[in-house]
Short mmCIF file of C-alpha atoms and ligand atoms in Angstrom, two decimals:
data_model
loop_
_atom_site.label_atom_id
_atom_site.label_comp_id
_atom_site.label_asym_id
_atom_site.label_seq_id
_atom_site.Cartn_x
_atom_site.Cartn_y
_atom_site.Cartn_z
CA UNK A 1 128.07 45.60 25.42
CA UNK A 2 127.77 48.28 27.79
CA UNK A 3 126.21 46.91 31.29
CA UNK A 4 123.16 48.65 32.49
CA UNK A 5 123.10 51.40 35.33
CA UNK A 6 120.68 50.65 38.43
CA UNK A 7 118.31 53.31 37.91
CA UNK A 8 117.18 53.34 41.13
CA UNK A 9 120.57 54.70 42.62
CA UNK A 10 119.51 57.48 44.53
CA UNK A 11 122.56 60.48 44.96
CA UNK A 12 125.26 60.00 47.32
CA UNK A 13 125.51 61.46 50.96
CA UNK A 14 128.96 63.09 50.48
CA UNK A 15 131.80 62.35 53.12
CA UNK A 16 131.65 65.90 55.13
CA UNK A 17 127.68 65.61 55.74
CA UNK A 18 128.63 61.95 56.71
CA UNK A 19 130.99 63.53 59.39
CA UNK A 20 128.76 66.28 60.41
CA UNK A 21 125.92 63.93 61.08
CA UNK A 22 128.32 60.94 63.26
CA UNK A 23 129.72 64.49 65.52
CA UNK A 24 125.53 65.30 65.86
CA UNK A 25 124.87 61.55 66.74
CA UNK A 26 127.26 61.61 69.46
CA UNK A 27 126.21 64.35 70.61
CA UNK A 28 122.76 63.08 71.19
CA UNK A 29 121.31 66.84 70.03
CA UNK A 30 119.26 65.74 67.40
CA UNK A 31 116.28 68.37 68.40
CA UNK A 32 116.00 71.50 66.76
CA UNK A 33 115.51 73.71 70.02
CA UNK A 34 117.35 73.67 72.33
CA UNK A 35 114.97 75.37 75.68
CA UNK A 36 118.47 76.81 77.67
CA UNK A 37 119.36 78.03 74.79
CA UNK A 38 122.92 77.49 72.85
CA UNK A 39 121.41 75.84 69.67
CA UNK A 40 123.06 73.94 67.47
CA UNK A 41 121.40 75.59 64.62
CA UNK A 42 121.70 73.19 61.46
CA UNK A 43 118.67 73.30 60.64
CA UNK A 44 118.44 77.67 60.87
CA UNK A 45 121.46 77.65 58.84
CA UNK A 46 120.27 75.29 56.35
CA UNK A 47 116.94 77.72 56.21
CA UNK A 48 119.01 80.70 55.79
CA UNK A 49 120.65 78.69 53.05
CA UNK A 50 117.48 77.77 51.37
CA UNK A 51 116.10 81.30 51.57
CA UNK A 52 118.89 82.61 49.77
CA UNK A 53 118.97 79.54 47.37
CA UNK A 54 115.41 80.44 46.25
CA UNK A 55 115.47 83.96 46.68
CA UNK A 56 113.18 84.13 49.17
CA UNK A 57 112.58 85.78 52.80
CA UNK A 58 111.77 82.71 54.39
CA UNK A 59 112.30 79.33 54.70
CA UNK A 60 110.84 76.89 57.35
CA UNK A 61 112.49 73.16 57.11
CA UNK A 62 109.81 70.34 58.02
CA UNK A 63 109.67 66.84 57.90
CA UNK A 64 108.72 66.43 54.18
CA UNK A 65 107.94 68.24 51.00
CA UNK A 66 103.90 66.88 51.41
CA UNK A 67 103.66 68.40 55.13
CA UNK A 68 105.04 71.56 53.36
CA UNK A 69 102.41 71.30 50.71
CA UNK A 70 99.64 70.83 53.61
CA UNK A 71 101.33 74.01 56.17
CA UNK A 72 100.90 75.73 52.42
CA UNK A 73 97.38 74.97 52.18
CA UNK A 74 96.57 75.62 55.57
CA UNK A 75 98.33 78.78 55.75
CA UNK A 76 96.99 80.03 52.76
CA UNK A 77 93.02 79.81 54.33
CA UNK A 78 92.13 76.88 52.61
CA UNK A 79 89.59 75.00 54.96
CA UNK A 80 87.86 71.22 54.60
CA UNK A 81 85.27 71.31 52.12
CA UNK A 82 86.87 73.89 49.81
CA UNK A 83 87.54 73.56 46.26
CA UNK A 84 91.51 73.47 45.32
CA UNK A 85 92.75 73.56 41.81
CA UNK A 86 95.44 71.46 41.03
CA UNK A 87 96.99 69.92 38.12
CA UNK A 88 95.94 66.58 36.94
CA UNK A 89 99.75 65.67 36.25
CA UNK A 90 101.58 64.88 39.28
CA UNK A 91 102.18 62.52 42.22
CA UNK A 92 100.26 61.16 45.03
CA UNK A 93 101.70 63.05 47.82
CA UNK A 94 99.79 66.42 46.05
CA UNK A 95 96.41 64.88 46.26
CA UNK A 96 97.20 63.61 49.51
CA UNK A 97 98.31 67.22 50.78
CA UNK A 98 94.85 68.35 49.48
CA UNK A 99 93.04 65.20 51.35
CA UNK A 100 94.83 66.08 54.59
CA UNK A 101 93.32 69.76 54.26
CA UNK A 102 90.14 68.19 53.51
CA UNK A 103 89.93 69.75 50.25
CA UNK A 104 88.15 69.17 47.06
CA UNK A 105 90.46 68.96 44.39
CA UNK A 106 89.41 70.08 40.89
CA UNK A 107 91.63 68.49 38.50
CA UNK A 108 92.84 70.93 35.61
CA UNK A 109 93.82 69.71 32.35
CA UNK A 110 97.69 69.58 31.21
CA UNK A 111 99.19 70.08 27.97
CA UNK A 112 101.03 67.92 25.68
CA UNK A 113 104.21 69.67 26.83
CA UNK A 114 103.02 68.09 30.21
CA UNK A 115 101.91 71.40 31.61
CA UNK A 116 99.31 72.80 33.16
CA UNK A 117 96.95 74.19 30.46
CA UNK A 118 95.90 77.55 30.91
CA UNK A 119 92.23 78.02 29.11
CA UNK A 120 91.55 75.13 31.55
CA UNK A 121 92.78 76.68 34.69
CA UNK A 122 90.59 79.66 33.60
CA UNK A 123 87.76 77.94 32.92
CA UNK A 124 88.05 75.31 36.05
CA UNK A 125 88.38 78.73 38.29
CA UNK A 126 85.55 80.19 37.50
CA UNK A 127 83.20 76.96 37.38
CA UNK A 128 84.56 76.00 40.63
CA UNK A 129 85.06 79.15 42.48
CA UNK A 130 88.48 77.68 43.95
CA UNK A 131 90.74 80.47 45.21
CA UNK A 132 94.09 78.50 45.59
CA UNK A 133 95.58 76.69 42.97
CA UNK A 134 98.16 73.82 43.85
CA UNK A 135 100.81 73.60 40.81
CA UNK A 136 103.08 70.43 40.82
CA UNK A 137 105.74 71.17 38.72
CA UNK A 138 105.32 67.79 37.82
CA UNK A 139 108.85 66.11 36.64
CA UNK A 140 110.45 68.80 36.33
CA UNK A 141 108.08 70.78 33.46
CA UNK A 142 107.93 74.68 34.15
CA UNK A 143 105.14 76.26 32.59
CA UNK A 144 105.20 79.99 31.37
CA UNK A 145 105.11 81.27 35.21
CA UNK A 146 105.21 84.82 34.43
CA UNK A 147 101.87 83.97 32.77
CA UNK A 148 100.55 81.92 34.89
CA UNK A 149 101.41 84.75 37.76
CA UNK A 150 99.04 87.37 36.01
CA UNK A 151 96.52 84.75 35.03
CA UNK A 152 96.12 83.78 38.64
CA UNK A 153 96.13 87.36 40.06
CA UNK A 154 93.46 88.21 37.00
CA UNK A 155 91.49 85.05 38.62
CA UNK A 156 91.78 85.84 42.10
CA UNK A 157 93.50 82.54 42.40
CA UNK A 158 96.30 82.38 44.90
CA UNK A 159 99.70 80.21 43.69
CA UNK A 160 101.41 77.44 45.30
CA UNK A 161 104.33 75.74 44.24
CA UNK A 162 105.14 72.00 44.36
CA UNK A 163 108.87 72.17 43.53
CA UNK A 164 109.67 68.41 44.63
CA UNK A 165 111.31 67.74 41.07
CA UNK A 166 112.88 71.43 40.43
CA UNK A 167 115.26 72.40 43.33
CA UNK A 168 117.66 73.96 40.58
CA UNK A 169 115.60 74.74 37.88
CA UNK A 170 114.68 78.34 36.72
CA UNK A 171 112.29 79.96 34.79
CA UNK A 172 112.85 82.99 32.96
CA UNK A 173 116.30 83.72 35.13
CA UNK A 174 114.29 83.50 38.45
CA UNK A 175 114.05 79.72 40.97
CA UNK A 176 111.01 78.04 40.41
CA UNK A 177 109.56 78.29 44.23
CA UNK A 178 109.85 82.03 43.52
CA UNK A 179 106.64 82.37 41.98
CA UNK A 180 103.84 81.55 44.17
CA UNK A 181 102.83 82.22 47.97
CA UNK A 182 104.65 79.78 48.53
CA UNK A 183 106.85 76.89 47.39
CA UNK A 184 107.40 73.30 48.40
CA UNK A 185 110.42 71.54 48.22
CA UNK A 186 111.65 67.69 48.95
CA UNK A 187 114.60 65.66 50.49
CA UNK A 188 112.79 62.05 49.56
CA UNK A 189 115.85 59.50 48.74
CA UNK A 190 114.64 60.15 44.73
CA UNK A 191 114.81 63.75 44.64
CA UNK A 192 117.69 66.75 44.23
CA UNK A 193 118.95 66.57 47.67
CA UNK A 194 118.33 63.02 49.50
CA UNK A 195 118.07 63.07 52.95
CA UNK A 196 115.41 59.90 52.90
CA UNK A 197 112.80 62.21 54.50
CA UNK A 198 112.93 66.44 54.58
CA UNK A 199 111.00 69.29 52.96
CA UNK A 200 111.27 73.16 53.17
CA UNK A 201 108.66 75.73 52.12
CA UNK A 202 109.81 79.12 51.59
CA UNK A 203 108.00 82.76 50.93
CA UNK A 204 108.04 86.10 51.21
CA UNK A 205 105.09 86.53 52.83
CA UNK A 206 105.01 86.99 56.89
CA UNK A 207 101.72 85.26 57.94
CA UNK A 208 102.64 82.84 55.79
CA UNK A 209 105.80 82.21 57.49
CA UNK A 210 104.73 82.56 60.92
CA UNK A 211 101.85 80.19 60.23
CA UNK A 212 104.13 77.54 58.58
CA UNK A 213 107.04 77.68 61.76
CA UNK A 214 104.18 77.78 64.61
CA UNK A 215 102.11 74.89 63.19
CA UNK A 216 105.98 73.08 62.11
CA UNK A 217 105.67 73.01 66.16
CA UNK A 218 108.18 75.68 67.35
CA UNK A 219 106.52 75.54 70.53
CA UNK A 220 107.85 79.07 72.42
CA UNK A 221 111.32 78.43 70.70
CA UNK A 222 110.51 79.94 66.87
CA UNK A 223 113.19 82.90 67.58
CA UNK A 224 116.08 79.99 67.23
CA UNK A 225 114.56 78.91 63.00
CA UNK A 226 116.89 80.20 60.57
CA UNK A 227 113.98 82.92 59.48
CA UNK A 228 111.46 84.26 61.50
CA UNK A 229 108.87 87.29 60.09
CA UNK A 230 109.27 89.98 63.20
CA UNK A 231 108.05 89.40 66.73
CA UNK A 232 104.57 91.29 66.17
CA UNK A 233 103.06 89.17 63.57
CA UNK A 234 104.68 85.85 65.66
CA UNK A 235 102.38 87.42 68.35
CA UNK A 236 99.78 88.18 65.97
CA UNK A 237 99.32 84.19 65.41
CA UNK A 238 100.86 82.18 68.15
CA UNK A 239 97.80 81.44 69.51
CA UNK A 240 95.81 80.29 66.54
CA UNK A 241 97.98 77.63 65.13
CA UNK A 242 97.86 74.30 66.50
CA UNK A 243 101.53 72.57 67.02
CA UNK A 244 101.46 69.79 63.97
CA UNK A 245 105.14 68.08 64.74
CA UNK A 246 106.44 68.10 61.38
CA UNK A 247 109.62 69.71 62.37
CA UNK A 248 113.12 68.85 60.46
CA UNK A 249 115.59 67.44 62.71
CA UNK A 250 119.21 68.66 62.76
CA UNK A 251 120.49 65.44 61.19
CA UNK A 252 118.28 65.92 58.59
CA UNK A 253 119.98 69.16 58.01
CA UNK A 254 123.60 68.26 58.66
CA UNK A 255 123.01 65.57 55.31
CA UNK A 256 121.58 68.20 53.22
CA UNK A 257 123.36 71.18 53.72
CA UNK A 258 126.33 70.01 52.10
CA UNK A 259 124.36 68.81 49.30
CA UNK A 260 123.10 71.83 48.18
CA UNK A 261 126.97 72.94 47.67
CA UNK A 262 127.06 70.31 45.19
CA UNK A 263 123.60 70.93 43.16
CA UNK A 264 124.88 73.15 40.30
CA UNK A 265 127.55 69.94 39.35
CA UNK A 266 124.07 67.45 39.75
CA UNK A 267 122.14 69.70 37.63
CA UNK A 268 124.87 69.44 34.78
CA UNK A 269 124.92 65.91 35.27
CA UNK A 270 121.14 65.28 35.34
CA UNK A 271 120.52 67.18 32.58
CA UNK A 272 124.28 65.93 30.23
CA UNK A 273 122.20 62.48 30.82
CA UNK A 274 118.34 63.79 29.77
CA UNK A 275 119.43 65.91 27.02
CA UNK A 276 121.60 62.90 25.12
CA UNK A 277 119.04 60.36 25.69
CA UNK A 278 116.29 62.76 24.86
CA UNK A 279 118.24 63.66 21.71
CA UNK A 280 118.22 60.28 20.39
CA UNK A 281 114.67 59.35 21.28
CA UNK A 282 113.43 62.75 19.41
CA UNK A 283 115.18 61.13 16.17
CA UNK A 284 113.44 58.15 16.25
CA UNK A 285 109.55 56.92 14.95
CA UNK A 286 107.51 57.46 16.95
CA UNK A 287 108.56 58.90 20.07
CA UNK A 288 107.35 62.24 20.80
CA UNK A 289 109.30 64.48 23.89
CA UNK A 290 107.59 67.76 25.53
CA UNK A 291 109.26 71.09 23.59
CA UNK A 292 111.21 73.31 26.47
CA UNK A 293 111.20 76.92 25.78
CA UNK A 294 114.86 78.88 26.15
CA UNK A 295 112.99 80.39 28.97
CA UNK A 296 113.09 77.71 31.15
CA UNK A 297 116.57 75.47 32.52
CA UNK A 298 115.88 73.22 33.74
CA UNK A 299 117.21 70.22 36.21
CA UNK A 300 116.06 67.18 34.72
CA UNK A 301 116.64 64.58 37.00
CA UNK A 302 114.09 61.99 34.81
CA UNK A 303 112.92 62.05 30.89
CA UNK A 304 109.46 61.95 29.61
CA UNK A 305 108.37 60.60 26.31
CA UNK A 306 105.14 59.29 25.01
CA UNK A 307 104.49 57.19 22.03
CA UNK A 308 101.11 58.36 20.64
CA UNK A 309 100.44 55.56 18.14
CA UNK A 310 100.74 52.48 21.11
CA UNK A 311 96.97 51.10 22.72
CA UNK A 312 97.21 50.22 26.03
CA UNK A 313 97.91 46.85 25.19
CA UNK A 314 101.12 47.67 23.26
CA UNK A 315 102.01 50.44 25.91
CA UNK A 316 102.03 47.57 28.31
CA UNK A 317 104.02 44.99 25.91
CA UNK A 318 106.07 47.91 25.47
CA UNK A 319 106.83 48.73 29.18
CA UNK A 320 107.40 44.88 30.01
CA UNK A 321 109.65 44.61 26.91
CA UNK A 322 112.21 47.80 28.00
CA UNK A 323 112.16 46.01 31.52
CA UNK A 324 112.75 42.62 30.56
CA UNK A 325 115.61 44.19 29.09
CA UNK A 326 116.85 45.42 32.26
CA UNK A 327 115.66 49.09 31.66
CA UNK A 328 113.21 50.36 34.65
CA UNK A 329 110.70 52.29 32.93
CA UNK A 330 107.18 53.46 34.40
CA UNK A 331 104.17 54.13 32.41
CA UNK A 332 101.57 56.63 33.57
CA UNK A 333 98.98 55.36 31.92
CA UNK A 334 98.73 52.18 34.47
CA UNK A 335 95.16 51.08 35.58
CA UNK A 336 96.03 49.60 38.85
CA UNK A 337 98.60 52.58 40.65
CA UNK A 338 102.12 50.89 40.90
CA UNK A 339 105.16 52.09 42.74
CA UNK A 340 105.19 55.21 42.95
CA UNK A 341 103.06 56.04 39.86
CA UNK A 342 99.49 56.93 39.51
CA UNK A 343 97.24 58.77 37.79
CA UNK A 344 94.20 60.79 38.89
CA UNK A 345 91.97 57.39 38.89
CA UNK A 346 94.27 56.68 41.78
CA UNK A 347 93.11 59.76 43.93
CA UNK A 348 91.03 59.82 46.53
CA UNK A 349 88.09 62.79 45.73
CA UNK A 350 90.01 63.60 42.43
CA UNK A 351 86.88 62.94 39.43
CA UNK A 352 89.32 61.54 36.43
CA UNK A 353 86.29 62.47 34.03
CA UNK A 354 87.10 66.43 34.45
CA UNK A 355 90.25 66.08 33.06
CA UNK A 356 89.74 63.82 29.43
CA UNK A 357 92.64 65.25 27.92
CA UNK A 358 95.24 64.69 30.65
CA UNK A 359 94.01 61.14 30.71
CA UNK A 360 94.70 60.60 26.86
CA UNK A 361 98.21 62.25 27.27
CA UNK A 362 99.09 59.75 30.48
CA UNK A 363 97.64 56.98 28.55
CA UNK A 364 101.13 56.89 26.84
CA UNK A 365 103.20 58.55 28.85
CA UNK A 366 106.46 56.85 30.09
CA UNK A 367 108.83 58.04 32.79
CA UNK A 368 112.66 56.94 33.30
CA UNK A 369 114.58 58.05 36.52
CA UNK A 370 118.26 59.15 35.61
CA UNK A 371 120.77 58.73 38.60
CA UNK A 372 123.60 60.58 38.84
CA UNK A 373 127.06 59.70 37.33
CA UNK A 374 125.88 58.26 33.95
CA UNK A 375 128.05 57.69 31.64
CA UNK A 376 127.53 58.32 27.62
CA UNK A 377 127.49 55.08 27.03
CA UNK A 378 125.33 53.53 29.79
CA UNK A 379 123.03 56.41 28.19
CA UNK A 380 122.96 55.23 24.91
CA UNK A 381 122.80 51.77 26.05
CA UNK A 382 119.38 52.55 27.20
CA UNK A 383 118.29 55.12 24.33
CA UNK A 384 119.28 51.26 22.38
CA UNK A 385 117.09 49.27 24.44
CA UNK A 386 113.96 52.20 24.31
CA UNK A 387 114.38 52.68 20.62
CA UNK A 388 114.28 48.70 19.81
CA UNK A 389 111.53 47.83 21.84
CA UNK A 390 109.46 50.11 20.14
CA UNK A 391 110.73 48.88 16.92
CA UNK A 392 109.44 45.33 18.06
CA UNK A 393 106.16 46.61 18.37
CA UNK A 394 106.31 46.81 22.33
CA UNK A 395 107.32 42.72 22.17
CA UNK A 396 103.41 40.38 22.44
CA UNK A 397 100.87 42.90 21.63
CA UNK A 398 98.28 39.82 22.29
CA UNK A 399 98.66 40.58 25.98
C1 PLP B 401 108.08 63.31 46.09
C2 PLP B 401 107.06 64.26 45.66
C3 PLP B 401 106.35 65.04 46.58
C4 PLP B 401 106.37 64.84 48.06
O1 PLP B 401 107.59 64.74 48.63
P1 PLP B 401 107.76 64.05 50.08
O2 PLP B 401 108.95 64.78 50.60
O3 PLP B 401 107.98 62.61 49.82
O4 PLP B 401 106.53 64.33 50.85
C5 PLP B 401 105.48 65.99 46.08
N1 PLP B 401 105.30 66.18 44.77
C6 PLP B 401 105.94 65.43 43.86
C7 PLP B 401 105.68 65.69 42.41
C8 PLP B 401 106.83 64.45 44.26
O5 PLP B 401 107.44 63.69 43.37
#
């Protein structure tokens, strides 16, 4: 029998960031700036990077991808008390960048492809009045962003991107991040590029950008980030935007940078994993997986399935069953918010009732984390174990 993998494995740090970050650490210049000049410049070089990565004019590294979700907010006008739209499918940290704004979220229903659906979004916008909309593309799902793009500008509604789970991905030949205002990207331990803590937002747009690197707190030092919009509109906003501290630290840099050189090889590895295990789930009674267009590659890094027929009670035999057998699977559809699931019950000012449909797709929803370096057989080891609990009827359905 083929042993399990620890799903929780998160990707390595590979052996030339390792040396890069010990030379920073002795040289105690773990600061961005550097006030007499001479800087290091990791972090600028890893914003260049990411600009060009994304195809973007700027990039500002912070401290984490929900501080880039909150500069994004903040930057794009949105004030406490305002309505934001916002996808019911995603993660905490979303909500929590709309809390820290001290804005309203109105929840918008998602598909059963687990995107965001668009009659809703249309009809959400214009009950609400919300002018940003907050788009998590939640595990990795792209929706049809050149038609989201023209809904949004038909709406008035302006488009940010939560791109925590598709640093990779495309849509339509173009990065996802590349679509909104702005885009918001992670370094958490269980993302593409693990640095334990790190974010970047990038955009084309200067006030954005100058916004984002003065609140970041650039103090009088913003000339030294990787991309700065010109000196005018710096000038223009310097002395409207509060210093935040949520600046990315060179070591932070010196870990990711050489991690980007190795996304492409991830992505093939991530997705070699998803697409065999998803392949044998699809076959089997059941299970039901989202459909992904040819328009969108993407860089699946976890696999969603949902098994429509299962109650709560079964979903939750059926959860403790694939664990027992020493598979780590999470359930969305969780009353109590465990690990680092949850559902919009779970948020705070989120109103679970607006989004009925969402909730009934959750209900039995479950999530598996794929680390890297799988091999086919540890794969199909667990596509076993899924498969057979299910067969079982989820184990005691009496609980
Ligand atoms: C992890 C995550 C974030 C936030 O990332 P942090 O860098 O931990 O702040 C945002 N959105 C989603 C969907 C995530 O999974």
């Amino acid at each position: 029998m083929t042993a399990l993998p620890d799903l929780g494995r998160p990707p390595e740090i590979p052996t030339n960031a390792v040396t890069t970050a010990l030379a920073l650490l002795e040289s105690g210049r773990l600061h961005r700036y550097r006030e007499a000049g001479g800087a290091g410049g990791t972090v600028a070089e890893l914003e260049r990077r990411f600009a060009r990565l994304t195809g973007r004019r700027y990039a500002v590294g912070v401290n984490s991808c929900g501080s880039a979700l909150y500069l994004a907010l903040r930057a794009a006008g949105v004030r406490p008390g305002d309505a934001v739209l916002m996808n019911a499918f995603t993660l905490g940290p979303v909500p929590g960048a709309l809390d820290h704004a001290g804005a309203r979220p109105v929840l918008v229903e998602i598909t059963e492809n687990l995107v965001i659906d668009m009659g809703d979004l249309r009809a959400k916008a214009q009950a609400s009045g919300a002018r940003v909309l907050m788009l998590s593309h939640m595990r990795g799902h792209l929706c049809d962003l050149g038609a989201l793009q023209a809904l949004c500008c038909d709406l008035g509604v302006t488009l940010i991107e939560d791109c925590a789970h598709t640093l990779g991905a495309f849509w339509d030949g173009r990065p996802a991040g590349g679509f909104g205002l702005a885009g918001c990207f992670s370094f958490q331990s269980g993302k593409h590029v693990n640095t334990g803590e790190g974010g970047v937002l990038v955009t084309d747009d200067d006030d954005i950008a100058a916004q984002a690197i003065l609140h970041s707190g650039s103090y009088m030092l913003f000339a030294q980030n990787g991309t700065v919009p010109p000196p005018g509109v710096m000038a223009r906003w310097q002395a409207q935007c509060g210093n935040y501290s949520m600046r990315m630290g060179e070591l932070v840099a010196a870990l990711a940078l050489p991690q980007l050189d190795l996304l492409a090889a991830r992505v093939a590895d991530w997705n070699a994993s998803h697409d065999r295990i998803a392949a044998r789930l699809g076959q089997a009674e059941g299970f039901v997986l989202p459909n992904r267009p040819a328009t969108e590659a993407y860089a699946q890094s976890s696999l969603q399935f949902r098994l429509p027929g299962f109650p709560a009670h079964r979903m939750r035999a059926y959860v403790g069953a694939v664990r027992d057998a020493g598979v780590w699977l999470k359930w969305f559809g969780i009353s109590a918010p465990e690990g680092y699931s949850s559902n919009p019950a779970h948020w705070p000012g989120a109103v679970a009732s607006e989004v009925p449909r969402a909730h009934a797709i959750q209900a039995t929803l479950c999530d598996l984390r794929l680390p890297l370096g799988m091999t086919q057989a540890e794969c199909d080891a667990i596509a076993d174990v899924l498969i057979a609990a299910a067969r079982e009827g989820g184990g005691h359905a009496s609980a």
